[in-house]
PDB file of N, CA and C in Angstrom:
ATOM      1  N   MET P  49       0.935  -1.175   0.021  1.00  0.00           N
ATOM      2  CA  MET P  49       0.176   0.094   0.042  1.00  0.00           C
ATOM      3  C   MET P  49       0.819   1.254   0.048  1.00  0.00           C
ATOM      4  N   SER P  50       0.718   2.038  -0.983  1.00  0.00           N
ATOM      5  CA  SER P  50       1.537   3.350  -1.182  1.00  0.00           C
ATOM      6  C   SER P  50       1.062   4.371  -0.174  1.00  0.00           C
ATOM      7  N   ILE P  51       1.878   5.497   0.066  1.00  0.00           N
ATOM      8  CA  ILE P  51       1.743   6.592   0.916  1.00  0.00           C
ATOM      9  C   ILE P  51       0.201   7.310   0.609  1.00  0.00           C
ATOM     10  N   LEU P  52       0.106   7.497  -0.654  1.00  0.00           N
ATOM     11  CA  LEU P  52      -1.002   7.974  -1.248  1.00  0.00           C
ATOM     12  C   LEU P  52      -2.476   7.378  -1.011  1.00  0.00           C
ATOM     13  N   ASP P  53      -2.435   5.751  -0.909  1.00  0.00           N
ATOM     14  CA  ASP P  53      -3.424   5.141  -0.640  1.00  0.00           C
ATOM     15  C   ASP P  53      -3.738   5.246   0.939  1.00  0.00           C
ATOM     16  N   LYS P  54      -2.775   5.382   1.901  1.00  0.00           N
ATOM     17  CA  LYS P  54      -2.879   5.308   2.953  1.00  0.00           C
ATOM     18  C   LYS P  54      -3.499   6.669   3.484  1.00  0.00           C
ATOM     19  N   ILE P  55      -3.050   7.775   2.795  1.00  0.00           N
ATOM     20  CA  ILE P  55      -3.607   9.127   3.074  1.00  0.00           C
ATOM     21  C   ILE P  55      -5.111   9.039   2.673  1.00  0.00           C
ATOM     22  N   LYS P  56      -5.476   8.584   1.580  1.00  0.00           N
ATOM     23  CA  LYS P  56      -6.838   8.372   1.130  1.00  0.00           C
ATOM     24  C   LYS P  56      -7.672   7.822   2.026  1.00  0.00           C
ATOM     25  N   ASP P  57      -7.247   6.500   2.638  1.00  0.00           N
ATOM     26  CA  ASP P  57      -8.045   5.697   3.638  1.00  0.00           C
ATOM     27  C   ASP P  57      -8.176   6.538   4.817  1.00  0.00           C
ATOM     28  N   ILE P  58      -7.028   7.244   5.308  1.00  0.00           N
ATOM     29  CA  ILE P  58      -7.435   7.864   6.521  1.00  0.00           C
ATOM     30  C   ILE P  58      -8.271   9.147   6.258  1.00  0.00           C
ATOM     31  N   GLU P  59      -8.227   9.917   5.116  1.00  0.00           N
ATOM     32  CA  GLU P  59      -9.122  11.012   4.943  1.00  0.00           C
ATOM     33  C   GLU P  59     -10.578  10.421   4.918  1.00  0.00           C
ATOM     34  N   ASP P  60     -10.907   9.163   4.149  1.00  0.00           N
ATOM     35  CA  ASP P  60     -12.158   8.644   4.073  1.00  0.00           C
ATOM     36  C   ASP P  60     -12.751   8.117   5.306  1.00  0.00           C
ATOM     37  N   GLU P  61     -12.001   7.740   6.185  1.00  0.00           N
ATOM     38  CA  GLU P  61     -12.365   7.310   7.669  1.00  0.00           C
ATOM     39  C   GLU P  61     -12.510   8.557   8.616  1.00  0.00           C
ATOM     40  N   MET P  62     -11.646   9.833   8.277  1.00  0.00           N
ATOM     41  CA  MET P  62     -12.347  10.930   9.138  1.00  0.00           C
ATOM     42  C   MET P  62     -13.577  11.441   8.619  1.00  0.00           C
ATOM     43  N   ALA P  63     -13.908  11.345   7.168  1.00  0.00           N
ATOM     44  CA  ALA P  63     -15.300  11.677   6.707  1.00  0.00           C
ATOM     45  C   ALA P  63     -16.294  10.987   7.255  1.00  0.00           C
ATOM     46  N   ARG P  64     -15.988   9.708   7.522  1.00  0.00           N
ATOM     47  CA  ARG P  64     -17.227   8.909   7.880  1.00  0.00           C
ATOM     48  C   ARG P  64     -17.439   9.078   9.367  1.00  0.00           C
ATOM     49  N   THR P  65     -16.369   9.424  10.181  1.00  0.00           N
ATOM     50  CA  THR P  65     -16.448   9.593  11.639  1.00  0.00           C
ATOM     51  C   THR P  65     -17.356  10.680  11.989  1.00  0.00           C
ATOM     52  N   GLN P  66     -18.293  10.620  13.022  1.00  0.00           N
ATOM     53  CA  GLN P  66     -19.058  11.806  13.597  1.00  0.00           C
ATOM     54  C   GLN P  66     -18.000  12.374  14.486  1.00  0.00           C
ATOM     55  N   ARG P  67     -18.244  13.807  14.585  1.00  0.00           N
ATOM     56  CA  ARG P  67     -17.581  14.350  15.438  1.00  0.00           C
ATOM     57  C   ARG P  67     -18.304  14.741  16.660  1.00  0.00           C
ATOM     58  N   ASN P  68     -17.906  14.262  17.697  1.00  0.00           N
ATOM     59  CA  ASN P  68     -18.414  14.383  19.226  1.00  0.00           C
ATOM     60  C   ASN P  68     -17.327  14.237  20.235  1.00  0.00           C
ATOM     61  N   LYS P  69     -17.732  14.474  21.446  1.00  0.00           N
ATOM     62  CA  LYS P  69     -16.415  14.130  22.494  1.00  0.00           C
ATOM     63  C   LYS P  69     -15.922  12.928  22.536  1.00  0.00           C
ATOM     64  N   ALA P  70     -16.699  11.818  22.242  1.00  0.00           N
ATOM     65  CA  ALA P  70     -16.229  10.624  22.236  1.00  0.00           C
ATOM     66  C   ALA P  70     -15.405  10.244  21.184  1.00  0.00           C
ATOM     67  N   THR P  71     -15.486  11.140  20.025  1.00  0.00           N
ATOM     68  CA  THR P  71     -14.617  10.535  18.875  1.00  0.00           C
ATOM     69  C   THR P  71     -13.330  11.540  18.597  1.00  0.00           C
ATOM     70  N   MET P  72     -13.308  12.495  19.472  1.00  0.00           N
ATOM     71  CA  MET P  72     -12.090  13.581  19.223  1.00  0.00           C
ATOM     72  C   MET P  72     -10.947  12.987  19.390  1.00  0.00           C
ATOM     73  N   GLY P  73     -10.806  12.138  20.306  1.00  0.00           N
ATOM     74  CA  GLY P  73      -9.157  11.554  20.624  1.00  0.00           C
ATOM     75  C   GLY P  73      -9.082  10.714  19.289  1.00  0.00           C
ATOM     76  N   HIS P  74      -9.946   9.921  18.678  1.00  0.00           N
ATOM     77  CA  HIS P  74      -9.564   8.993  17.390  1.00  0.00           C
ATOM     78  C   HIS P  74      -9.239  10.014  16.394  1.00  0.00           C
ATOM     79  N   LEU P  75     -10.219  10.987  16.192  1.00  0.00           N
ATOM     80  CA  LEU P  75      -9.958  11.943  15.200  1.00  0.00           C
ATOM     81  C   LEU P  75      -8.432  12.554  15.279  1.00  0.00           C
ATOM     82  N   GLY P  76      -8.056  12.855  16.678  1.00  0.00           N
ATOM     83  CA  GLY P  76      -6.853  13.414  16.677  1.00  0.00           C
ATOM     84  C   GLY P  76      -5.667  12.627  16.235  1.00  0.00           C
ATOM     85  N   LEU P  77      -5.697  11.257  16.397  1.00  0.00           N
ATOM     86  CA  LEU P  77      -4.892  10.493  16.179  1.00  0.00           C
ATOM     87  C   LEU P  77      -4.658  10.251  14.495  1.00  0.00           C
ATOM     88  N   LEU P  78      -5.970  10.150  13.949  1.00  0.00           N
ATOM     89  CA  LEU P  78      -6.083  10.226  12.500  1.00  0.00           C
ATOM     90  C   LEU P  78      -5.296  11.474  11.698  1.00  0.00           C
ATOM     91  N   LYS P  79      -5.581  12.651  12.528  1.00  0.00           N
ATOM     92  CA  LYS P  79      -4.908  13.767  11.953  1.00  0.00           C
ATOM     93  C   LYS P  79      -3.203  13.745  12.149  1.00  0.00           C
ATOM     94  N   ALA P  80      -2.769  13.104  13.322  1.00  0.00           N
ATOM     95  CA  ALA P  80      -1.477  12.966  13.390  1.00  0.00           C
ATOM     96  C   ALA P  80      -0.976  12.224  12.302  1.00  0.00           C
ATOM     97  N   ARG P  81      -1.532  11.023  12.077  1.00  0.00           N
ATOM     98  CA  ARG P  81      -1.085   9.974  11.103  1.00  0.00           C
ATOM     99  C   ARG P  81      -1.112  10.713   9.717  1.00  0.00           C
ATOM    100  N   LEU P  82      -2.117  11.458   9.331  1.00  0.00           N
ATOM    101  CA  LEU P  82      -2.318  12.166   8.040  1.00  0.00           C
ATOM    102  C   LEU P  82      -1.021  13.026   8.236  1.00  0.00           C
ATOM    103  N   ALA P  83      -0.903  13.855   9.048  1.00  0.00           N
ATOM    104  CA  ALA P  83       0.400  14.948   9.108  1.00  0.00           C
ATOM    105  C   ALA P  83       1.589  14.278   8.918  1.00  0.00           C
ATOM    106  N   LYS P  84       1.758  13.023   9.601  1.00  0.00           N
ATOM    107  CA  LYS P  84       3.157  12.359   9.321  1.00  0.00           C
ATOM    108  C   LYS P  84       3.129  11.653   7.822  1.00  0.00           C
ATOM    109  N   LEU P  85       2.256  11.105   7.279  1.00  0.00           N
ATOM    110  CA  LEU P  85       2.147  10.556   5.905  1.00  0.00           C
ATOM    111  C   LEU P  85       2.316  11.853   4.950  1.00  0.00           C
ATOM    112  N   ARG P  86       1.936  12.919   5.387  1.00  0.00           N
ATOM    113  CA  ARG P  86       2.171  14.071   4.123  1.00  0.00           C
ATOM    114  C   ARG P  86       3.577  14.554   4.439  1.00  0.00           C
ATOM    115  N   ARG P  87       4.215  14.465   5.463  1.00  0.00           N
ATOM    116  CA  ARG P  87       5.465  15.067   5.673  1.00  0.00           C
ATOM    117  C   ARG P  87       6.456  13.968   5.254  1.00  0.00           C
ATOM    118  N   GLU P  88       6.168  12.549   5.208  1.00  0.00           N
ATOM    119  CA  GLU P  88       6.985  11.700   4.276  1.00  0.00           C
ATOM    120  C   GLU P  88       6.889  11.932   2.926  1.00  0.00           C
ATOM    121  N   LEU P  89       5.653  12.230   2.570  1.00  0.00           N
ATOM    122  CA  LEU P  89       5.414  12.341   0.849  1.00  0.00           C
ATOM    123  C   LEU P  89       6.347  13.550   0.434  1.00  0.00           C
ATOM    124  N   ILE P  90       6.547  14.606   1.088  1.00  0.00           N
ATOM    125  CA  ILE P  90       6.928  15.817   0.861  1.00  0.00           C
ATOM    126  C   ILE P  90       8.531  15.806   0.775  1.00  0.00           C
ATOM    127  N   SER P  91       9.105  15.262   2.092  1.00  0.00           N
ATOM    128  CA  SER P  91      10.285  15.189   2.410  1.00  0.00           C
ATOM    129  C   SER P  91      10.986  14.220   1.707  1.00  0.00           C
ATOM    130  N   PRO P  92      12.485  14.352   1.469  1.00  0.00           N
ATOM    131  CA  PRO P  92      13.105  13.391   0.743  1.00  0.00           C
ATOM    132  C   PRO P  92      13.536  12.091   1.640  1.00  0.00           C
ATOM    133  N   LYS P  93      13.678  11.223   0.794  1.00  0.00           N
ATOM    134  CA  LYS P  93      13.973  10.113   1.801  1.00  0.00           C
ATOM    135  C   LYS P  93      15.544   9.727   2.195  1.00  0.00           C
ATOM    136  N   GLY P  94      16.468  10.462   1.332  1.00  0.00           N
ATOM    137  CA  GLY P  94      17.806  10.235   1.760  1.00  0.00           C
ATOM    138  C   GLY P  94      17.964  11.234   2.846  1.00  0.00           C
ATOM    139  N   PHE P  95      19.405  11.322   3.088  1.00  0.00           N
ATOM    140  CA  PHE P  95      19.774  12.249   4.282  1.00  0.00           C
ATOM    141  C   PHE P  95      21.184  13.131   3.733  1.00  0.00           C
ATOM    142  N   ASP P  96      21.523  14.360   4.075  1.00  0.00           N
ATOM    143  CA  ASP P  96      22.583  14.948   3.889  1.00  0.00           C
ATOM    144  C   ASP P  96      23.674  14.667   4.791  1.00  0.00           C
ATOM    145  N   VAL P  97      24.962  14.752   4.385  1.00  0.00           N
ATOM    146  CA  VAL P  97      26.071  14.504   5.336  1.00  0.00           C
ATOM    147  C   VAL P  97      26.734  15.995   5.653  1.00  0.00           C
ATOM    148  N   ALA P  98      26.714  16.409   6.702  1.00  0.00           N
ATOM    149  CA  ALA P  98      27.319  17.624   7.020  1.00  0.00           C
ATOM    150  C   ALA P  98      28.614  17.742   6.571  1.00  0.00           C
ATOM    151  N   LYS P  99      29.101  18.870   6.015  1.00  0.00           N
ATOM    152  CA  LYS P  99      30.391  19.049   5.536  1.00  0.00           C
ATOM    153  C   LYS P  99      31.347  19.779   6.630  1.00  0.00           C
ATOM    154  N   THR P 100      32.379  19.427   6.961  1.00  0.00           N
ATOM    155  CA  THR P 100      33.319  19.947   8.032  1.00  0.00           C
ATOM    156  C   THR P 100      34.701  19.813   7.481  1.00  0.00           C
ATOM    157  N   GLY P 101      35.266  20.898   7.373  1.00  0.00           N
ATOM    158  CA  GLY P 101      36.682  21.002   6.997  1.00  0.00           C
ATOM    159  C   GLY P 101      36.647  20.995   5.359  1.00  0.00           C
ATOM    160  N   ASP P 102      37.717  20.246   4.884  1.00  0.00           N
ATOM    161  CA  ASP P 102      37.968  20.239   3.497  1.00  0.00           C
ATOM    162  C   ASP P 102      37.470  18.834   2.851  1.00  0.00           C
ATOM    163  N   SER P 103      36.851  18.020   3.627  1.00  0.00           N
ATOM    164  CA  SER P 103      36.393  16.545   2.955  1.00  0.00           C
ATOM    165  C   SER P 103      35.140  16.231   3.631  1.00  0.00           C
ATOM    166  N   ARG P 104      34.559  15.407   2.902  1.00  0.00           N
ATOM    167  CA  ARG P 104      33.251  14.966   3.336  1.00  0.00           C
ATOM    168  C   ARG P 104      33.103  13.481   3.371  1.00  0.00           C
ATOM    169  N   ILE P 105      32.676  12.785   4.364  1.00  0.00           N
ATOM    170  CA  ILE P 105      32.686  11.525   4.681  1.00  0.00           C
ATOM    171  C   ILE P 105      31.468  11.046   4.967  1.00  0.00           C
ATOM    172  N   GLY P 106      31.006   9.937   4.212  1.00  0.00           N
ATOM    173  CA  GLY P 106      29.671   9.378   4.354  1.00  0.00           C
ATOM    174  C   GLY P 106      29.828   7.862   4.743  1.00  0.00           C
ATOM    175  N   PHE P 107      28.950   7.242   5.500  1.00  0.00           N
ATOM    176  CA  PHE P 107      28.947   5.665   5.620  1.00  0.00           C
ATOM    177  C   PHE P 107      28.011   5.152   4.551  1.00  0.00           C
ATOM    178  N   VAL P 108      28.062   4.158   4.146  1.00  0.00           N
ATOM    179  CA  VAL P 108      27.244   3.458   3.165  1.00  0.00           C
ATOM    180  C   VAL P 108      27.068   1.869   3.686  1.00  0.00           C
ATOM    181  N   GLY P 109      25.941   1.602   3.916  1.00  0.00           N
ATOM    182  CA  GLY P 109      25.734   0.100   4.224  1.00  0.00           C
ATOM    183  C   GLY P 109      24.426  -0.220   4.878  1.00  0.00           C
TER     184      GLY P 109
END
């Protein structure tokens, strides 16, 4: 399941869920998951190695 499919599923579940005091905790968790997935979708998957001095060293493995 791709990230876009997961986002769509969470949005559908949020649309189905009634908003009241009892479901606000569940909706908050769904919003947090949605924000995390959107952040993963936007941010690159790699990482950058900080440059110090005249050379750059990275570990591959």
